Short mmCIF file of C-alpha atoms and ligand atoms in Angstrom, two decimals:
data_model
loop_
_atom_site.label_atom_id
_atom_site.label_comp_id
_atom_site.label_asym_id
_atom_site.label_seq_id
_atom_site.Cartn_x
_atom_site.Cartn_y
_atom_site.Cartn_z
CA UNK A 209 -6.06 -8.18 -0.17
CA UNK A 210 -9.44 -5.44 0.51
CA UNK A 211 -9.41 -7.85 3.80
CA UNK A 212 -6.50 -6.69 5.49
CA UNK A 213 -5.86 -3.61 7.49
CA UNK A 214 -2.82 -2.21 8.44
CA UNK A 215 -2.83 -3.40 12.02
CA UNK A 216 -3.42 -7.08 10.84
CA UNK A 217 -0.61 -6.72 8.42
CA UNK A 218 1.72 -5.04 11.52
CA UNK A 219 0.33 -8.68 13.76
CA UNK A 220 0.93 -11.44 11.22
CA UNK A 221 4.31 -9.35 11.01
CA UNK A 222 4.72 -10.13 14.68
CA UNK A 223 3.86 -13.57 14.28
CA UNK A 224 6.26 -14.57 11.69
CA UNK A 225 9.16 -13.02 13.87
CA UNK A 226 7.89 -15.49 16.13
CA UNK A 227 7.97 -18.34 14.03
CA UNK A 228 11.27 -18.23 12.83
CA UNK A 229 12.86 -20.40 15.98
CA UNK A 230 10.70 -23.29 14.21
CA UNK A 231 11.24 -22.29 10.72
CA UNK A 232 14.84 -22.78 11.57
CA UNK A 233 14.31 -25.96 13.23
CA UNK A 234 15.86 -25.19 16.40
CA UNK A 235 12.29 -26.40 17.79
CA UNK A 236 9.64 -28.82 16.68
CA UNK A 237 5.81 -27.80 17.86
CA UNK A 238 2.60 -30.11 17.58
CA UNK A 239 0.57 -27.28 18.37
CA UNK A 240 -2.00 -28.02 15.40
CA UNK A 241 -1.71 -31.79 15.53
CA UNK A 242 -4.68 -33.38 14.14
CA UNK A 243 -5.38 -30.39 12.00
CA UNK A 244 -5.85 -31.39 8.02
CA UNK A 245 -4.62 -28.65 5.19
CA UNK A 246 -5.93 -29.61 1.98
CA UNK A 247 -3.54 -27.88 -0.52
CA UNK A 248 -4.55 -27.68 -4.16
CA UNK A 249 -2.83 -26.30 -6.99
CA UNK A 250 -4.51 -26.20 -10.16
CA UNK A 251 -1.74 -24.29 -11.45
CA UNK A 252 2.20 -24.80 -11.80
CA UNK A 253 3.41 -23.61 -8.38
CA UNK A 254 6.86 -24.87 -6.68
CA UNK A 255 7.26 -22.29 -4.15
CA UNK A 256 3.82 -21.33 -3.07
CA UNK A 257 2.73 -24.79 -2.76
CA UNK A 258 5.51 -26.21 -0.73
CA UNK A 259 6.00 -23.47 1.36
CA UNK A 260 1.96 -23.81 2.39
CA UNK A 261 2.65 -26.86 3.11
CA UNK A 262 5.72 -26.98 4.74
CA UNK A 263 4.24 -24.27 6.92
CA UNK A 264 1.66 -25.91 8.33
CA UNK A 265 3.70 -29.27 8.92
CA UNK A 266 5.88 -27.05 10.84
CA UNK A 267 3.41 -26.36 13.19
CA UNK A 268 2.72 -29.94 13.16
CA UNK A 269 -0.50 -30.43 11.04
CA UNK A 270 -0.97 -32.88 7.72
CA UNK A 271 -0.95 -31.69 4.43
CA UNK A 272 -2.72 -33.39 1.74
CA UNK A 273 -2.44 -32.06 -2.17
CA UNK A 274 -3.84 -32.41 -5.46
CA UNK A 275 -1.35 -30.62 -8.35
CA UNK A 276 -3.24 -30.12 -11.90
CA UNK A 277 -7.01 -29.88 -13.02
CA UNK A 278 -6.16 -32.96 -15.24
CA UNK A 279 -6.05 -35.36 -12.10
CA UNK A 280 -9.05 -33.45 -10.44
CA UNK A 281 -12.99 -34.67 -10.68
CA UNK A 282 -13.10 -30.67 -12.29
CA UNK A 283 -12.48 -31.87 -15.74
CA UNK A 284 -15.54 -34.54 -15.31
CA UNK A 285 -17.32 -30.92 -14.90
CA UNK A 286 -17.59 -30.35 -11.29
CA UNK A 287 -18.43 -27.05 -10.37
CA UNK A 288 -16.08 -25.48 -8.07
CA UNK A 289 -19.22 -24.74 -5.57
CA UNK A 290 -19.42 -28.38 -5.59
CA UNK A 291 -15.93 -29.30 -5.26
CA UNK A 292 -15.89 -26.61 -2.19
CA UNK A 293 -18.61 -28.29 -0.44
CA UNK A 294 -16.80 -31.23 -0.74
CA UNK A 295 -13.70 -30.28 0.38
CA UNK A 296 -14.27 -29.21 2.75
CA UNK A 297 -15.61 -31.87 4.69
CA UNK A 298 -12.03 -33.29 4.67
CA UNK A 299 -10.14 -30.84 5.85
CA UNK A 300 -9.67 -27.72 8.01
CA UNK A 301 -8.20 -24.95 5.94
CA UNK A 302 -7.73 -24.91 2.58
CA UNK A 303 -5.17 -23.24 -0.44
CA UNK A 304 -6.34 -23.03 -3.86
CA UNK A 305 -4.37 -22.11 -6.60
CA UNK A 306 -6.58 -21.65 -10.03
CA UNK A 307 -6.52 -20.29 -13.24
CA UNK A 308 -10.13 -18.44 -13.22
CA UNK A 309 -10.15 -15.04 -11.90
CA UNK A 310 -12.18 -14.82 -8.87
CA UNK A 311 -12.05 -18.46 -8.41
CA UNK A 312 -10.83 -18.65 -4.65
CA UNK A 313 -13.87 -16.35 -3.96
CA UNK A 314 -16.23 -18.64 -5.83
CA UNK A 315 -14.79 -21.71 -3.94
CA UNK A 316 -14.60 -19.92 -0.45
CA UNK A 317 -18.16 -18.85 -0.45
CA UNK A 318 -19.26 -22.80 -1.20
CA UNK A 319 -16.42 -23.84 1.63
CA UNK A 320 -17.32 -24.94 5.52
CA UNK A 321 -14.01 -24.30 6.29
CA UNK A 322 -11.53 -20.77 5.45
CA UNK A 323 -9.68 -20.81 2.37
CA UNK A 324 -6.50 -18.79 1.18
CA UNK A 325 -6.17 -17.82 -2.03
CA UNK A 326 -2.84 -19.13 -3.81
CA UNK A 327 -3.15 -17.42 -6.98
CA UNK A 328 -6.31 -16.95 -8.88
CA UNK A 329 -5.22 -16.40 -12.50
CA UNK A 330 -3.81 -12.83 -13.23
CA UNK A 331 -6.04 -11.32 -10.75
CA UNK A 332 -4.61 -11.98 -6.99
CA UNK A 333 -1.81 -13.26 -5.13
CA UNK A 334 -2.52 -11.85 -1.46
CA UNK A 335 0.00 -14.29 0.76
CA UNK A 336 2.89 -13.03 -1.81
CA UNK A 337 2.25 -9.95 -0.95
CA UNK A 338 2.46 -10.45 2.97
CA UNK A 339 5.58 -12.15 2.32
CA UNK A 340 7.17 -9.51 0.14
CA UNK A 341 5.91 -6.61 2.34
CA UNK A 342 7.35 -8.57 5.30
CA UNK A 343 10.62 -8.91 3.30
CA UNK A 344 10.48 -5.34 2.45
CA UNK A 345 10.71 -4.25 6.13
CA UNK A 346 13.45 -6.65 6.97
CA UNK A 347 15.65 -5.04 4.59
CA UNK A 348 15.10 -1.73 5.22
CA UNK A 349 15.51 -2.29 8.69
CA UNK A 350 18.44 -4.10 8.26
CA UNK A 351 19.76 -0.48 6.94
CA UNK A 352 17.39 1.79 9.36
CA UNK A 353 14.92 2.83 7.05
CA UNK A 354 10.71 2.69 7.54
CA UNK A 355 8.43 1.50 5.21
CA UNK A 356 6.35 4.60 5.61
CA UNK A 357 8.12 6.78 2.90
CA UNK A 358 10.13 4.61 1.51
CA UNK A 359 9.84 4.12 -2.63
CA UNK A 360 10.00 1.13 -4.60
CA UNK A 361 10.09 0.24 -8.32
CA UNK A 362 7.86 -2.32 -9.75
CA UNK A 363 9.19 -3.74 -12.84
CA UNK A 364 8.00 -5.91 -15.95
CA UNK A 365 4.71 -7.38 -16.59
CA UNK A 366 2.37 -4.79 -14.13
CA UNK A 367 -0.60 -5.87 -16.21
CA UNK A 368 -0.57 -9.83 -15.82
CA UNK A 369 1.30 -10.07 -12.42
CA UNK A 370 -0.71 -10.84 -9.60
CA UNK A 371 1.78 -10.95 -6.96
CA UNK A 372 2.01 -6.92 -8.54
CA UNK A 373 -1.34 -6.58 -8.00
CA UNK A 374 -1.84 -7.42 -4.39
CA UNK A 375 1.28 -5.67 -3.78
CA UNK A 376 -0.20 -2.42 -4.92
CA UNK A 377 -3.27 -2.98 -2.73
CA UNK A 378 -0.89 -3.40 0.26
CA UNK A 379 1.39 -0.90 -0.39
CA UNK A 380 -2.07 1.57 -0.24
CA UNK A 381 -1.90 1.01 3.19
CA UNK A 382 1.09 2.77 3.96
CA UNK A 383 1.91 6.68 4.31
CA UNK A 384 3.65 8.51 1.88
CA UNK A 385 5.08 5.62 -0.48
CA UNK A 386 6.66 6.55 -3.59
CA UNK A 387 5.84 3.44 -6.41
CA UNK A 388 7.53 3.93 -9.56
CA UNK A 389 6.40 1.54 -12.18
CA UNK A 390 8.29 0.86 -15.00
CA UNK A 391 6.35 -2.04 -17.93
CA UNK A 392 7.10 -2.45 -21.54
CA UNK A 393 4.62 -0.37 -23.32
CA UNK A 394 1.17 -2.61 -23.30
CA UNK A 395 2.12 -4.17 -19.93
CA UNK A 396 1.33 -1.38 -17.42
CA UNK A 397 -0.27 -1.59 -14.17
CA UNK A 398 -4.31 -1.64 -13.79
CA UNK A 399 -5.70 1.66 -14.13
CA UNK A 400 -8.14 1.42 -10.31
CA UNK A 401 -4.88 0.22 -8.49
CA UNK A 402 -3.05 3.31 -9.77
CA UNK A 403 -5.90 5.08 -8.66
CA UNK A 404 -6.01 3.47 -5.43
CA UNK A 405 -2.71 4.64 -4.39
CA UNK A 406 -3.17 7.87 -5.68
CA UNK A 407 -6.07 8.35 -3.43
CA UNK A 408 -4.58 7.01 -0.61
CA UNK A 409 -1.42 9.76 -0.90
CA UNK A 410 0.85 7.64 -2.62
CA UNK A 411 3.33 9.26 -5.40
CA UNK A 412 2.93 7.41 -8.53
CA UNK A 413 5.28 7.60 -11.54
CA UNK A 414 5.19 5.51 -14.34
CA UNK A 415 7.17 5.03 -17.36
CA UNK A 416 7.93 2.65 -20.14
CA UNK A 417 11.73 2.98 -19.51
CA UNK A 418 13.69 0.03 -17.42
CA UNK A 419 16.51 2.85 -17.23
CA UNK A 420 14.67 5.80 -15.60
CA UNK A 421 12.31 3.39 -13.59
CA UNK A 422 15.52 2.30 -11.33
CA UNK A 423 16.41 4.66 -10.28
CA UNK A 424 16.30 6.94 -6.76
CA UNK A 425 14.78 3.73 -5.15
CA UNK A 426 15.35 1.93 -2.12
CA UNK A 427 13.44 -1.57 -3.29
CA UNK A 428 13.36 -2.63 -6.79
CA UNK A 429 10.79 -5.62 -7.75
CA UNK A 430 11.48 -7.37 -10.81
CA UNK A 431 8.54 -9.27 -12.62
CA UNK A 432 8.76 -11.96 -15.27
CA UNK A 433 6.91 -11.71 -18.07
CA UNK A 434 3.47 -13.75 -17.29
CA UNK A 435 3.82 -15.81 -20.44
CA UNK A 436 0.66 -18.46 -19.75
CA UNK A 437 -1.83 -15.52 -19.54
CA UNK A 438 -0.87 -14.13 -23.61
CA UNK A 439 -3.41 -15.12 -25.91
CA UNK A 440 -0.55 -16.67 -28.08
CA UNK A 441 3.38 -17.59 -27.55
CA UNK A 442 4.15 -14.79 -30.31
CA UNK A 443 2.75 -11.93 -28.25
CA UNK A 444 4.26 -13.28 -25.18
CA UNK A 445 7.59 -13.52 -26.93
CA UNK A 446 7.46 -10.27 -28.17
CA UNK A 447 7.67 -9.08 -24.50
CA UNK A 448 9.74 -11.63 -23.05
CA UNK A 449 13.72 -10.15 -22.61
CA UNK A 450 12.27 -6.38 -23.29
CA UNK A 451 13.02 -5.30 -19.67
CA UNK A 452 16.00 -7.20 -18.23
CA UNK A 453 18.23 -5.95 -15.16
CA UNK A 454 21.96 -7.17 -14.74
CA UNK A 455 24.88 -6.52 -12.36
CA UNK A 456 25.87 -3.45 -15.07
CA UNK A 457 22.85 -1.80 -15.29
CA UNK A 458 22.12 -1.76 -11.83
CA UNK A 459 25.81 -0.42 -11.05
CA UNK A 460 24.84 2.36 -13.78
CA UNK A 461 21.46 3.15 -12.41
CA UNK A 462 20.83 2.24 -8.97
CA UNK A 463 21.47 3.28 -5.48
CA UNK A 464 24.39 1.37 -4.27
CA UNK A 465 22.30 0.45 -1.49
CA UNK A 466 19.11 -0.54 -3.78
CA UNK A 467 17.52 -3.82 -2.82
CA UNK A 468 16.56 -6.45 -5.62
CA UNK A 469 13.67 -8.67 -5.07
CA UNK A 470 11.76 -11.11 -7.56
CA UNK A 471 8.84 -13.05 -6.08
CA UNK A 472 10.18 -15.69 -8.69
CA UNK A 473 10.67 -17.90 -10.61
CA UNK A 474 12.77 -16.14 -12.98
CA UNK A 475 12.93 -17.11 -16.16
CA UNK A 476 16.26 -17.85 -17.24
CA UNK A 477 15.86 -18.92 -20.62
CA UNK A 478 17.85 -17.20 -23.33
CA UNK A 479 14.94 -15.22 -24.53
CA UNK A 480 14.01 -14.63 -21.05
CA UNK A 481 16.53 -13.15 -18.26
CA UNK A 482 14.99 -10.48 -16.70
CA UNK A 483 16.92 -10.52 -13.66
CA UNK A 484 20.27 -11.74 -14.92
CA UNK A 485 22.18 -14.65 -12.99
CA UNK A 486 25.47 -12.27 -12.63
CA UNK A 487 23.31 -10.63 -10.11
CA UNK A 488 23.06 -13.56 -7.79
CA UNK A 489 26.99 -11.89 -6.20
CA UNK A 490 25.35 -8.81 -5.46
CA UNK A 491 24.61 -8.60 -1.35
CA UNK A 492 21.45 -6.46 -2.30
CA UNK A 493 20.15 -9.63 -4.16
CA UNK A 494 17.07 -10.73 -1.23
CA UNK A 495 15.28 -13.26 -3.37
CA UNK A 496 16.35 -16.13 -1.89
CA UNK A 497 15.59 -14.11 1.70
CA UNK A 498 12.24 -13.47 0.12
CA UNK A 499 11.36 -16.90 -0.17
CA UNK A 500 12.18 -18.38 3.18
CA UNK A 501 10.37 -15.35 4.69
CA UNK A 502 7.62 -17.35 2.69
CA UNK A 503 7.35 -20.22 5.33
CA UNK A 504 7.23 -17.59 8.09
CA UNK A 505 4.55 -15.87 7.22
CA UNK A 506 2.25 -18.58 6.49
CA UNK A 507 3.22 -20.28 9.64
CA UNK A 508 1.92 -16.98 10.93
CA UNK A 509 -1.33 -17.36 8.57
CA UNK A 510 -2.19 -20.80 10.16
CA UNK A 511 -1.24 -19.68 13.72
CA UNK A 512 -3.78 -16.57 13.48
CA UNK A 513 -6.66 -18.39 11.23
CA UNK A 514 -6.67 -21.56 13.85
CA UNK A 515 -6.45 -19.15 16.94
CA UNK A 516 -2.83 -20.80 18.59
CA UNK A 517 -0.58 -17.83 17.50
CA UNK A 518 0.30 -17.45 21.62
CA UNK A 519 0.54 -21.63 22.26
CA UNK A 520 2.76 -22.57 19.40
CA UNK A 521 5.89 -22.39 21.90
CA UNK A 522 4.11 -24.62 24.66
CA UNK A 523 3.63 -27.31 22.45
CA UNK A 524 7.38 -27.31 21.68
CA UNK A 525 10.14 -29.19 22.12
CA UNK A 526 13.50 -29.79 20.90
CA UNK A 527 14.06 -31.75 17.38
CA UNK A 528 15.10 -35.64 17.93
CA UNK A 529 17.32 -34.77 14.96
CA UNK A 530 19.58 -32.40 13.53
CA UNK A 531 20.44 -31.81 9.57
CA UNK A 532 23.61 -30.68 8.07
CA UNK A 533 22.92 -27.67 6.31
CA UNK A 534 25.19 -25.08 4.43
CA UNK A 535 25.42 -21.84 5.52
CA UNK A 536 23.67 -19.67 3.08
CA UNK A 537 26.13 -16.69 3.19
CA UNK A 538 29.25 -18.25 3.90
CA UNK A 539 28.67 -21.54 1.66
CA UNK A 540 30.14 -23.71 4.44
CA UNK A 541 28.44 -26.91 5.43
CA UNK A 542 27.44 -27.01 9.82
C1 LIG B 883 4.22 -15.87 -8.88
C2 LIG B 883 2.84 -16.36 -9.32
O1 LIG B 883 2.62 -17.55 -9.48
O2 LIG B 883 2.00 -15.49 -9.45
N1 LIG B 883 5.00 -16.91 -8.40
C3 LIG B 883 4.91 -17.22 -7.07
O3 LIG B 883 3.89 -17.64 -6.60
N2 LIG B 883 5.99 -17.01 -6.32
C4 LIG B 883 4.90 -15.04 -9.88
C5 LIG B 883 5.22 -15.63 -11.23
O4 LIG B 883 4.87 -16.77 -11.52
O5 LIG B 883 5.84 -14.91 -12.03
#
């Protein structure tokens, strides 16, 4: 996330307005026809992978993918310097999601072509970040608020979440943010990114208390417990259903106004649940928003990275086809 400044954040922005014609398939563009993304996931992703993907079909490239280190030449003890090199050669851009902190990094430094980093263990998530940020001014917008000065509330497992952690380093970027963060005891945020936006002006609060840490927000951004990075199922139990927000709490605690996001999945599991399914009637509720703002800002990364932002729409033209699709507010099939 150290790679972005403000004013690239505020043009990918600009792109991704731009994409959404496309996103919506009310046009088709071929603008990187020919291009190759080599997508691999060495991680469980659903969401992050095919939204990379779909992305970069949209603006009319192939996408090729490997899922799991199992069915990868890394178990036969490839290094990943290797693998990069290799790579490489087949493709134009590459997205690698891996367990190893610092992986991407490691890989991108061995790699001909760029790479994005899709998740590298608990460390980074930096295009979840765009896409939440992005999402974050959309809905504040929608009720005339800036992002400079507005506050948000980070919730659940700060100390394991990297979509929290890139998040922070964005959020540094802005003026006068307020960033409550609210983690079961043992689960709070890393100490330098605290420090970060402390140095860069921001307020910081942080607590141990779902309750308090809801309130007097306008954005509230719900973590699940990061289960796969515990060093056993019995600690990560232990935290699992600690912090959970539902339809009465928030009444109770929140602004009536307060947006919920989750860059998800959620877990809802019994034991699980912390963003509660009787939420999903609440208008507030932008997860699903969140997500499809997904595909426009990585149609936005691919646009900038390959240099066609400004010739997407002359290599467009209008689908041969047309989908029934249901309306996502209304519920009614067009
Ligand atoms: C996140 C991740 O993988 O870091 N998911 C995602 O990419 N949308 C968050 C999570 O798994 O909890």
């Amino acid at each position: 996330m150290q790679q972005f400044e403000r004013a690239d954040v505020e043009e990918i922005f600009e792109v991704a307005d731009r994409m959404r014609p496309f996103a919506r398939r009310e046009y088709v563009t071929s603008v990187l026809k020919g291009a190759i993304l080599s997508n691999m996931f060495f991680e469980p992703s659903t969401r992050t992978r095919v939204s990379f993907g779909s992305a970069f079909n949209l603006l009319g490239g192939n996408v090729r993918e490997t899922t799991g280190i199992e069915s990868s030449s890394i178990v036969k003890g490839e290094s990943m310097r290797d693998f990069a090199r290799v790579l490489s050669g087949y493709s134009d851009v590459i997205v690698i999601r891996h367990p190893e902190i610092g992986s991407a990094t490691e890989f991108a430094s061995a790699s001909a072509v760029p790479v994005v980093n899709g998740g590298d263990g608990a460390n980074e998530h930096p295009s979840q970040a765009l896409l939440d940020l992005y999402t974050i001014r959309a809905e504040l917008e929608s009720q005339q608020k800036r992002v400079d000065g507005f506050r948000i509330a980070l919730i659940g497992d700060l100390a394991n979440g990297r979509a929290v952690h890139s998040l922070l380093k964005l959020l540094s970027l802005f003026e006068n943010v307020t960033v409550k963060l609210a983690s079961p005891q043992g689960l709070g945020a890393p100490r330098d990114l605290v420090e970060l936006l402390r140095k860069r002006g921001a307020t910081v609060v942080e607590s141990h208390d779902l309750r308090e840490g809801i309130q007097r927000v306008d954005i509230l951004y719900v973590t699940r417990v990061q289960e796969e990075r515990f060093g056993t199922q019995e600690e990560a139990d232990y935290y699992r259903g600690l912090f959970r927000l539902n339809q009465e709490i928030y009444s109770k605690y929140c602004e009536s106004n307060t947006v919920i996001m989750h860059p998800l999945p959620r877990d809802s599991r019994a034991q699980g649940q912390e963003l509660d399914v009787d939420l999903d009637a609440n208008p507030n509720l932008a997860i699903f928003r969140q997500t499809q703002n997904g595909v426009l800002v990585r149609m936005a990364l691919f646009a900038l990275m390959f240099d066609v932002a400004d010739e997407v729409g002359q290599h467009a033209t209008r689908p041969n086809w047309r989908m029934r699709r249901r309306d996502e507010r209304t519920g009614a099939a067009n």
